Coordinates of C-alpha atoms in Angstrom, one line a residue:
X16 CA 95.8 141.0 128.1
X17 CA 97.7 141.3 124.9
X18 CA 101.7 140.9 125.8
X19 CA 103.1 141.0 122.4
X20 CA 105.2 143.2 120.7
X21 CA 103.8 146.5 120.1
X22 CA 106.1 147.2 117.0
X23 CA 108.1 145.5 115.0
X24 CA 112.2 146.0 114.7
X25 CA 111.4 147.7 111.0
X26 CA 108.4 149.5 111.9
X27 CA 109.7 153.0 110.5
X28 CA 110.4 150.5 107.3
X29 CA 106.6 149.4 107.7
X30 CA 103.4 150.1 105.3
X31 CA 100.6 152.4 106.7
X32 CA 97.0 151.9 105.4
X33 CA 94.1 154.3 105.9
X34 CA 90.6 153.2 105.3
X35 CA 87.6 155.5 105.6
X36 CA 84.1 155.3 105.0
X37 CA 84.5 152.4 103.2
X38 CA 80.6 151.0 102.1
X39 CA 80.2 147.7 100.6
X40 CA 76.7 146.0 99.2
X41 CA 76.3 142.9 97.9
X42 CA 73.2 142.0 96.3
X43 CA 71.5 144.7 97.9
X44 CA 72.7 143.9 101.3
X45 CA 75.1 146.2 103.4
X46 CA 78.1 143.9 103.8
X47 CA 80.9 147.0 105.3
X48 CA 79.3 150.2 106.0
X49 CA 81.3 153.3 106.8
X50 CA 84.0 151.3 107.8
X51 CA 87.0 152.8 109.1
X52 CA 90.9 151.4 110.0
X53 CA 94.3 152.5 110.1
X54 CA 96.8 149.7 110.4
X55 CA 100.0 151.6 110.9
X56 CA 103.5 150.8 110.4
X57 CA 105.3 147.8 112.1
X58 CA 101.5 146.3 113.0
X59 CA 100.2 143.0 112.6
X60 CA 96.6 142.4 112.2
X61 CA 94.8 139.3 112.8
X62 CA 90.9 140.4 111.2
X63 CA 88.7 137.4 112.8
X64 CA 84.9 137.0 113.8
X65 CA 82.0 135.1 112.7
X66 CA 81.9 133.6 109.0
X67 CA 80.0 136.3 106.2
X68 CA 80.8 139.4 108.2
X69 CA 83.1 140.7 105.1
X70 CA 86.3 139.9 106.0
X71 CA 87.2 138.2 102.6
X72 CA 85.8 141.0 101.2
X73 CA 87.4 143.8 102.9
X74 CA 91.2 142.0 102.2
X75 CA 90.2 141.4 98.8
X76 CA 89.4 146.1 98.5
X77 CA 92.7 146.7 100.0
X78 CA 94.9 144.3 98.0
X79 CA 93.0 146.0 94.7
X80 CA 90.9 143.0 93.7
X81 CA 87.5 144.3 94.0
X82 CA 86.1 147.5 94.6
X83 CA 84.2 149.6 96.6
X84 CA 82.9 153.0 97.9
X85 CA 85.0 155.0 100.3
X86 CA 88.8 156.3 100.8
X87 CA 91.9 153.8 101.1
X88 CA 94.9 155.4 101.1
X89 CA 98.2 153.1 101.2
X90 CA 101.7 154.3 102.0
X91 CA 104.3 151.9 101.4
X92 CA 107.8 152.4 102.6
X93 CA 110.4 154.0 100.0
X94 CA 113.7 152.6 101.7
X95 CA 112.5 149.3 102.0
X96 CA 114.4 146.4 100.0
X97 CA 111.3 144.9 100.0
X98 CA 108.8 144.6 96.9
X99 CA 106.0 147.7 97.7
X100 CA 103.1 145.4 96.9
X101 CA 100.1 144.1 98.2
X102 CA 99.5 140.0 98.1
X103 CA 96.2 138.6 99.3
X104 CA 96.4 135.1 99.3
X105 CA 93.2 133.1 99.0
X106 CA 91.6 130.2 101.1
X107 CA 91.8 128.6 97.7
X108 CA 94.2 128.2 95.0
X109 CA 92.6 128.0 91.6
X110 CA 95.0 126.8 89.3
X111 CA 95.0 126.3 85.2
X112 CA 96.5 124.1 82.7
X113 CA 98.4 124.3 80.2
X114 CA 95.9 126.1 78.1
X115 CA 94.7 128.6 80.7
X116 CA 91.4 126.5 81.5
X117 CA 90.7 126.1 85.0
X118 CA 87.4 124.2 84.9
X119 CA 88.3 120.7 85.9
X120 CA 86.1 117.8 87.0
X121 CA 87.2 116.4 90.7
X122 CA 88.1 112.9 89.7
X123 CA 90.3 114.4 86.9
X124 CA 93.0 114.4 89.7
X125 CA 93.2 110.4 89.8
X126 CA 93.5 110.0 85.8
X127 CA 96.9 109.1 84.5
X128 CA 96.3 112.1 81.8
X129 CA 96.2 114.6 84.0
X130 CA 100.2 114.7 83.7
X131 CA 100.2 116.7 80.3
X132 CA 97.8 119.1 81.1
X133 CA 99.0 120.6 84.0
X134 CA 102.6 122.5 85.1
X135 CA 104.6 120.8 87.7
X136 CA 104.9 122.5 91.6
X137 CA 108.5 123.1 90.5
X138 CA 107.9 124.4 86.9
X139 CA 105.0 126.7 88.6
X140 CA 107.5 127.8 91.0
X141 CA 110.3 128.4 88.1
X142 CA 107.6 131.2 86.7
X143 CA 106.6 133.0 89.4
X144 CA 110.3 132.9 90.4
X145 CA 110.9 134.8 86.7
X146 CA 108.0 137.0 86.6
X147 CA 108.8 138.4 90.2
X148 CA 112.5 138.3 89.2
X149 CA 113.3 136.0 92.7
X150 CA 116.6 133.6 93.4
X151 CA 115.7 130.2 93.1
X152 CA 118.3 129.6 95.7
X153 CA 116.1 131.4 98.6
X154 CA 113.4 129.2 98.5
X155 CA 114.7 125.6 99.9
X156 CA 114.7 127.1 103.7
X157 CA 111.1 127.4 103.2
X158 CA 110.1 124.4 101.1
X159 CA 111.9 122.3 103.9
X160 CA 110.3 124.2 106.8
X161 CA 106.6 123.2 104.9
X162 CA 107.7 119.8 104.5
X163 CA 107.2 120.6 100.8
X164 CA 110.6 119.6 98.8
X165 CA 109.1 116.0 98.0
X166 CA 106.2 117.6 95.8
X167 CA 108.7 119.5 92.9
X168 CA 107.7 117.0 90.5
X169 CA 104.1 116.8 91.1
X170 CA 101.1 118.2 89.0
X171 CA 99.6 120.5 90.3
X172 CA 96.2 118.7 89.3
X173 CA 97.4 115.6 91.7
X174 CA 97.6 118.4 95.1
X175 CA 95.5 118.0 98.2
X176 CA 93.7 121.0 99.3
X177 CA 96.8 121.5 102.2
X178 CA 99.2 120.9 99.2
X179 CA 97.9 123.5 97.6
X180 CA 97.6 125.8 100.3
X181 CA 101.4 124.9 101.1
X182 CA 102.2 126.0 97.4
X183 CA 100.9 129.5 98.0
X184 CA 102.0 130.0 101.4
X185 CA 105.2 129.7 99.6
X186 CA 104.7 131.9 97.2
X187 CA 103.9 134.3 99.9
X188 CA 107.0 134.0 101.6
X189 CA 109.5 133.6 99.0
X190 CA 108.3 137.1 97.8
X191 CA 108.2 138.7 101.0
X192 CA 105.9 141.9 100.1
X193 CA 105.7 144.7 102.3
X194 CA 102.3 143.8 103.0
X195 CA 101.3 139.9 103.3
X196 CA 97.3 139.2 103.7
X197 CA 96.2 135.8 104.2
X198 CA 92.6 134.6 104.1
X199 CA 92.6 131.5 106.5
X200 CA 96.4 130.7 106.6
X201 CA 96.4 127.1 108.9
X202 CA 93.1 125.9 106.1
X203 CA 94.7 122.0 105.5
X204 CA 97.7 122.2 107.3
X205 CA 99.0 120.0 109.7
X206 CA 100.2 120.6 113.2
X207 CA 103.6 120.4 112.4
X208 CA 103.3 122.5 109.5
X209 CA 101.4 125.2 111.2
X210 CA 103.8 125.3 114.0
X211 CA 106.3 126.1 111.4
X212 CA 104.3 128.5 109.4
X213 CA 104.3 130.7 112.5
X214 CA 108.0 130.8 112.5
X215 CA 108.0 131.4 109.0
X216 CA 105.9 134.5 109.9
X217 CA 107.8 135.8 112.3
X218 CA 111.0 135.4 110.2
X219 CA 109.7 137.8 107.2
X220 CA 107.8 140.4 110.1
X221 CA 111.5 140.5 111.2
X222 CA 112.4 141.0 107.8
X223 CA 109.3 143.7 107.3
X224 CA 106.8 142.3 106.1
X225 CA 103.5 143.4 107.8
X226 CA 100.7 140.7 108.0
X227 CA 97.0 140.4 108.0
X228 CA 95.8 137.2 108.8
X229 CA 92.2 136.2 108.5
X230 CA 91.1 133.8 111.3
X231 CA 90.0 132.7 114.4
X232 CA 93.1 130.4 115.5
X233 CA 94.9 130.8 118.3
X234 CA 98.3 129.5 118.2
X235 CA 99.5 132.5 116.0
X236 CA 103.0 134.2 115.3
X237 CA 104.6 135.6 117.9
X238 CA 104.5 139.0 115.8
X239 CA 100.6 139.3 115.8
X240 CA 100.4 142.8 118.1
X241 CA 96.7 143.6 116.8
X242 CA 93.4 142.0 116.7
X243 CA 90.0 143.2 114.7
X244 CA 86.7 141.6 113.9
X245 CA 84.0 143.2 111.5
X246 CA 80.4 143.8 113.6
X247 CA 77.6 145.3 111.7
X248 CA 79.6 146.5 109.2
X249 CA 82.5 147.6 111.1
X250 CA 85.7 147.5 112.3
X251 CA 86.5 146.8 115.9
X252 CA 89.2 146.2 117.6
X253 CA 89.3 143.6 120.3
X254 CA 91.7 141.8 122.8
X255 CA 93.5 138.4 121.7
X256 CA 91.3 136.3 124.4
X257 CA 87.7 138.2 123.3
X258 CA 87.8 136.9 119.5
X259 CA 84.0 137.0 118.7
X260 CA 82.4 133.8 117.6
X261 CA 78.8 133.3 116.9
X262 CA 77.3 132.8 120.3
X263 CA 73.3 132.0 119.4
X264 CA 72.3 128.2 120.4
X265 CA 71.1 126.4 117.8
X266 CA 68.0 124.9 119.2
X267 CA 66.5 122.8 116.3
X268 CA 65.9 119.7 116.4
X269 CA 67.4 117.7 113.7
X270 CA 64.9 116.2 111.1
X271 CA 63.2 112.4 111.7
X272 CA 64.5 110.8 108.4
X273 CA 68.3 111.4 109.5
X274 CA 67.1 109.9 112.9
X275 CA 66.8 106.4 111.2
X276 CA 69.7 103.8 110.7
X277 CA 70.7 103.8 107.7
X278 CA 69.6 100.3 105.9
X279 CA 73.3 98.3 105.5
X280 CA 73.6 96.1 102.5
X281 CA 77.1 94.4 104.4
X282 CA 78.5 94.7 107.9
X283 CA 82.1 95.4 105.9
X284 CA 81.6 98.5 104.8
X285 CA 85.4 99.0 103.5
X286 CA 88.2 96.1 103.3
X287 CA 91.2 96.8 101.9
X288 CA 94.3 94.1 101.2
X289 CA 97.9 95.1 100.2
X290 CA 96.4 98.3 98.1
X291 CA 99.4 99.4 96.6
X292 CA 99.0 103.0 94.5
X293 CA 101.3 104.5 92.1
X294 CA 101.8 107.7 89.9
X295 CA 104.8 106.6 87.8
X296 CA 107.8 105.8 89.9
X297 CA 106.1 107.4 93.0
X298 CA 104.5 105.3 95.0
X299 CA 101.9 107.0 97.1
X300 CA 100.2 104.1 99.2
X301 CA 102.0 101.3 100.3
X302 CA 100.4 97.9 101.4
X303 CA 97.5 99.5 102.8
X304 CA 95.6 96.5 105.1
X305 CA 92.3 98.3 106.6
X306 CA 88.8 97.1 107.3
X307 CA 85.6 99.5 108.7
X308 CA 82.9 98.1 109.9
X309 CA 79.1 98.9 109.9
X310 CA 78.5 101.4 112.5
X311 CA 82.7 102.1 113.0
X312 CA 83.6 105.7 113.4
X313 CA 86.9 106.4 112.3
X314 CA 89.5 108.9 112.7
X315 CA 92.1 109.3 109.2
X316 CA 95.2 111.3 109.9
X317 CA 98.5 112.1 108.9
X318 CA 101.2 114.8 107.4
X319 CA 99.7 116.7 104.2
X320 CA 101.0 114.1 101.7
X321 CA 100.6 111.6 103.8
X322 CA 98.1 109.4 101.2
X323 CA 95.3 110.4 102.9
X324 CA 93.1 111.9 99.8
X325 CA 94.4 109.2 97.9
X326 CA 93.1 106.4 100.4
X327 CA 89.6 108.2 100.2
X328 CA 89.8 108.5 96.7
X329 CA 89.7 104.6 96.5
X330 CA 86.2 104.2 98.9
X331 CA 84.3 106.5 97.1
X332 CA 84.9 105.2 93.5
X333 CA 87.3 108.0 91.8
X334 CA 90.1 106.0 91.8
X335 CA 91.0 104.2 88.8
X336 CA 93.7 102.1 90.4
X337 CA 91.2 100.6 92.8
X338 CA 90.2 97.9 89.9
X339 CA 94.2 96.4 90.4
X340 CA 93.6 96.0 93.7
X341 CA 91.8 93.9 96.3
X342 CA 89.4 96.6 97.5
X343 CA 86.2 95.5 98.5
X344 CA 83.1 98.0 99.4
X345 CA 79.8 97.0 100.8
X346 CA 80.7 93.6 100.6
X347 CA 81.3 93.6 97.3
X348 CA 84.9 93.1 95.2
X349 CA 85.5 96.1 93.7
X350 CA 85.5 95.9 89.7
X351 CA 82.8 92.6 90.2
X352 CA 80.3 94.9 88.0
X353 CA 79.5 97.5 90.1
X354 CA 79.4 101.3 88.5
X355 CA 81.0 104.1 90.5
X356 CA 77.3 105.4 91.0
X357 CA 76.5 102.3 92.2
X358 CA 79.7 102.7 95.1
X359 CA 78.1 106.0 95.8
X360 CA 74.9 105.9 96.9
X361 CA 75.9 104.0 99.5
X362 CA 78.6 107.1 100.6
X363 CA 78.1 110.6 101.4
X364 CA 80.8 112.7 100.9
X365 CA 82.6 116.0 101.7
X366 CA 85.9 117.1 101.2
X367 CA 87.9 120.5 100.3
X368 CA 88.1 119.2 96.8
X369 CA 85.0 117.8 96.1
X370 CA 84.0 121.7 97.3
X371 CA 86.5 123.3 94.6
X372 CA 84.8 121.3 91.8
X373 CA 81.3 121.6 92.5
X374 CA 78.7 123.3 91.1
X375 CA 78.3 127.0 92.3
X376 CA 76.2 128.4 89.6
X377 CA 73.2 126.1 91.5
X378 CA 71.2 127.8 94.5
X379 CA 71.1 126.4 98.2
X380 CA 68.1 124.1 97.6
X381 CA 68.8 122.8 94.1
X382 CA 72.8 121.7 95.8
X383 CA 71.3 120.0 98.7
X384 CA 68.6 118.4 96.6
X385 CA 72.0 116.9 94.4
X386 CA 73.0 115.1 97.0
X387 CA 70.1 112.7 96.4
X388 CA 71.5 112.2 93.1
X389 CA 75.3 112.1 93.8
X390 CA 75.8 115.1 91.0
X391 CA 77.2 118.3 91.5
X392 CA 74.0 119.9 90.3
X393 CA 70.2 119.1 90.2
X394 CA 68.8 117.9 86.8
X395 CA 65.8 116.6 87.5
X396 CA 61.9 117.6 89.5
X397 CA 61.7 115.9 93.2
X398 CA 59.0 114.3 94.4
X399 CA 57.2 115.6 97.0
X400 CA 58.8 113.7 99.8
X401 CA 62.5 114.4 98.8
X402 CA 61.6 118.2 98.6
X403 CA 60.1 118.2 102.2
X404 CA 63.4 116.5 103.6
X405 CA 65.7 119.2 101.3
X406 CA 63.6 121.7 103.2
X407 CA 63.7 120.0 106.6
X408 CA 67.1 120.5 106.1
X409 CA 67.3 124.0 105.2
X410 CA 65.6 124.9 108.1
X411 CA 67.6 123.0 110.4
X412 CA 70.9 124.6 109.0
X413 CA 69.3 128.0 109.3
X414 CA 69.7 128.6 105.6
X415 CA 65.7 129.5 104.7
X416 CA 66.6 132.8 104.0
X417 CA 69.0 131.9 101.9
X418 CA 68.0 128.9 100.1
X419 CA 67.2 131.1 96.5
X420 CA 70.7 132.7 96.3
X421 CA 73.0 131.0 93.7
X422 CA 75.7 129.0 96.2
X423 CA 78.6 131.3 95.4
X424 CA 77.2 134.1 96.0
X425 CA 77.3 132.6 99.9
X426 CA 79.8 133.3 102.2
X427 CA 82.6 130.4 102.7
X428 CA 81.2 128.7 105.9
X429 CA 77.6 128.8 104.3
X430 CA 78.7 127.2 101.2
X431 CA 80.1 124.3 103.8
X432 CA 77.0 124.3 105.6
X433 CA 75.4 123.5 102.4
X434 CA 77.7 121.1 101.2
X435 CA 77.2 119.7 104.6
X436 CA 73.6 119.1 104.3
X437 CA 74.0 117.2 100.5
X438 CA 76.0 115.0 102.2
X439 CA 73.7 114.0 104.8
X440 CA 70.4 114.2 102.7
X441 CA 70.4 110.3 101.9
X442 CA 71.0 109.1 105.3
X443 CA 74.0 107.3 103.7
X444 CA 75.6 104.2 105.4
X445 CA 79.0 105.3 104.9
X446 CA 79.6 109.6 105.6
X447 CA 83.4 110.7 104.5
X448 CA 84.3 113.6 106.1
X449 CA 87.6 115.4 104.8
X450 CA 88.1 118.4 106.9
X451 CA 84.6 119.1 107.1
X452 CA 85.3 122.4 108.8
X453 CA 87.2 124.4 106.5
X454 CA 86.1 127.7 106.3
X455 CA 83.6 127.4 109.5
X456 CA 84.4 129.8 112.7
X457 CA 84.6 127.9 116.5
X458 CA 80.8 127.9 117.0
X459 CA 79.7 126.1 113.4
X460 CA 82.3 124.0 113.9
X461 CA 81.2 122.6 117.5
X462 CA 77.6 122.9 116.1
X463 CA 78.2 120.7 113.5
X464 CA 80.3 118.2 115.2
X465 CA 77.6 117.6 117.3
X466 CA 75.0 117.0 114.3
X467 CA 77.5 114.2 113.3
X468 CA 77.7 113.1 116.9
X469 CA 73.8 112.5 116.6
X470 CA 73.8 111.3 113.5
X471 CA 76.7 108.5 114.4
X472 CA 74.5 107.7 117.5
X473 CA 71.8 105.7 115.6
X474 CA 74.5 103.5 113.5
X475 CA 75.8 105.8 111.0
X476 CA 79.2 104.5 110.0
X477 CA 82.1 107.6 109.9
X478 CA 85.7 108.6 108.6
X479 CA 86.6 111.8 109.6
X480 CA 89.8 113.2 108.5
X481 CA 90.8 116.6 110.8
X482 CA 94.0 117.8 112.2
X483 CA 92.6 119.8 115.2
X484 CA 92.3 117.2 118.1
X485 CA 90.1 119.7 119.6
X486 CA 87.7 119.9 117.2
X487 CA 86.5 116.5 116.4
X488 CA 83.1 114.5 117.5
X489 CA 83.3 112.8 120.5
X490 CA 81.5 109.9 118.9
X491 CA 85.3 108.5 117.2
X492 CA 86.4 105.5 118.3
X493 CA 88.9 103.9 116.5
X494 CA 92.5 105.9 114.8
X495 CA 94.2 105.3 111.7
X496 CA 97.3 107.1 111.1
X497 CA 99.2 107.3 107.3
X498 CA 103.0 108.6 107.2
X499 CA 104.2 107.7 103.7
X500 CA 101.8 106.5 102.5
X501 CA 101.7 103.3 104.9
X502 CA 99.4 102.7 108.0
X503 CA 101.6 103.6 111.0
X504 CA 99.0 103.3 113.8
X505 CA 95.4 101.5 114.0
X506 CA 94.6 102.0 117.6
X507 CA 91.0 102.5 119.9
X508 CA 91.0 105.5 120.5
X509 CA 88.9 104.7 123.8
X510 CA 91.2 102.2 125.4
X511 CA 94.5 104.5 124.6
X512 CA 92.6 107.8 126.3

């Protein structure tokens, strides 16, 4: 049973919304349909469910940033000190330059250019400071508690995806509105950083803010007193425990060709020696020593900032720095003549950023098919036999009905599953996975950590970053862990258990 507070201490300060009838297609399909909800004052909503039910969409109406038919009605409160405004943050930050262009290409972030085209954390900060008239001096306390101060003078082009969710979390709580929504507020973040998040929460519900968080976590603030999933169109409410995740089995049995080992041109895979990195005076890896082996499955973890992108960054070829280096990949010295193209079709790759960058004016079969090609967008016919695997793999990720639609037209967790199946569509020796599982509820998650589990099982080599201990393959053996920048563990995980 739910034992949290029913109200909060400045309920009668609190925002009331009514919603009614509220009807919502999307390319002819029925996403909300007469949907109704009062969230009243002092309440604390956590919306969660099964991935492409609406709930993106239905946060997105009531903050007034995409419309729809039907009555909402939104009372804020008049003695509050509090601004009366509604801020839906996103899963994802899109940022600009300095121009007000937002379309960059992922491995901009590694170029030592990307310096004068983009604002730094703190001079982003300083503006939205001035435009919602804020004191500067109010937002250390939170900075600290996200383990964020260190990043003032980054660029915002050189963020992870959980430093960039970190920056608007920020935001968020610096401005305190009188009605915070957040669309997937732990996405990136480490334990730590969650655990102080929720404190965070709690300290601006105190303070009256009202929240709505979309997710299906469940260490949540204290303050959380209400709990709602969408169901054919509507709003339910539910208990804390009784969370709805997708229950169906998936009962397909993955393709032949990804039952194969992959062919291995070298039994190193990844060596690295001393790897130093550097952006200016920052010095982001520090005498990295690290070698995978064919057929290793590896666990990469450690704090946002840790060096964990940047350490990726390096294996699959972005990284510009890797040529000073002794890096070597599939047994070969990196910068010995290689290409980057050459480096990747030995990899396949997914990661939050590679996902921000990629193409999403291509459909579901035409992004798969890419991963053949290691672009971010299909440019040339398949033969015959590469267009039965693309389709062996649509069926197996249940996406036949969808495989037409352009990708971002797809709810979030079906764009992952999609990305998911480009990565595996070569049978690669080497699969990076960087948070794989952002933006997937409980059930795609377990589902697809036991694809990779089969997938490992016939010699596939891994690196799988995640912060969830409970929501990793079983098939991991070994641990690396970053803090600073340097390696601070390398263990088996199988003799420390």
């Amino acid at each position: 049973m739910n034992d949290r507070k029913s109200k909060s201490p400045f309920g009668d300060l609190g925002v009331s919304v009514a919603i009614q009838n509220l009807n919502l297609k999307y390319q002819q399909k029925l996403v909300l349909r007469d949907l109704n909800w009062t969230i009243n004052r002092g309440e604390n909503w956590i919306l969660g469910g099964i991935s492409g039910t609406g709930k993106t969409s239905l946060a997105k109406i009531i903050a007034g940033q995409q419309s729809a038919l039907g009555d909402i009605k939104v009372s804020f409160a008049i003695n509050s000190i509090l601004p009366p405004e509604i801020l839906f943050v996103e899963s994802w930050y899109q940022f600009k330059n300095l121009e007000g262009v937002a379309n960059f290409y992922y491995q901009q972030r590694y170029t030592s250019q990307q310096a004068k085209d983009t604002l730094t954390v703190h001079a982003e900060l300083v503006n939205y400071g001035k435009e919602k008239g804020l004191h500067f001096d109010q937002i250390e306390p939170i900075l600290e508690a996200l383990n964020f101060s260190s990043f003032a003078s980054s660029q915002l082009i050189e963020l992870s995806s959980g430093e960039h969710k970190k920056l608007q979390l920020v935001k968020a709580l610096w401005l305190k509105p009188q009605l915070l929504i957040i669309d997937q507020p732990y996405t990136g973040l480490d334990a730590s950083s969650r655990k102080n998040l929720n404190i965070l929460l709690d300290e601006v519900s105190a303070q009256g803010v009202q929240l709505i968080l979309i997710c299906n976590d469940t260490e949540l603030p204290n303050s959380i007193n209400h709990f709602a999933e969408i169901k054919d169109g509507q709003l339910i409410e539910v208990d804390s425990l009784e969370l709805a995740t997708d229950t169906q089995k998936h009962e397909r049995e993955i393709p032949d060709f990804l039952k194969e080992s992959p062919v291995y041109s070298s039994q190193s895979i990844v060596k690295m020696v001393d790897v130093n990195i550097s952006y200016g005076e920052k010095q982001v890896l520090k005498n990295i020593n690290w070698e995978v082996k064919a057929g290793e499955k590896w666990l990469l973890q450690g704090h946002n900032g840790s060096g964990k992108s940047t350490l990726l960054s390096l294996i699959n070829g972005d990284h510009p720095q890797s040529y000073a280096n002794e890096l070597y990949l599939f047994g070969n010295r990196r910068g010995s003549g290689e290409s980057i193209w050459d480096i990747k079709q030995h990899i396949g790759l997914i990661s939050p950023e590679f996902h921000w960058y990629f193409d999403a004016t291509s459909t579901v079969w035409q992004s798969i098919a890419s991963g053949f090609y290691d672009t971010v967008g299909l440019f040339q016919q398949l033969p015959y036999s590469k267009s039965a695997q693309v389709d062996e793999l649509v069926e197996y990720f249940g996406l036949t009905a969808s495989k037409n639609e352009l990708l971002s037209t797809l709810p979030l967790g079906k764009q992952r599953l999609v990305l998911l199946a480009r990565t595996i569509i070569k049978n690669p020796e080497l699969l990076i996975l960087d948070e794989p599982c952002q933006g997937l509820d409980q059930q795609q998650t377990q589902h697809f950590n036991q694809l990779i589990d089969e997938l490992c099982g016939n010699g596939m080599t891994l690196i799988y970053v995640g912060h969830f201990e409970s929501q990793l393959p079983t098939c991991i053996e070994k641990r690396i862990l970053l803090e600073k920048g340097e390696v601070k563990v390398v263990e088996n995980i199988l003799e420390s258990v």
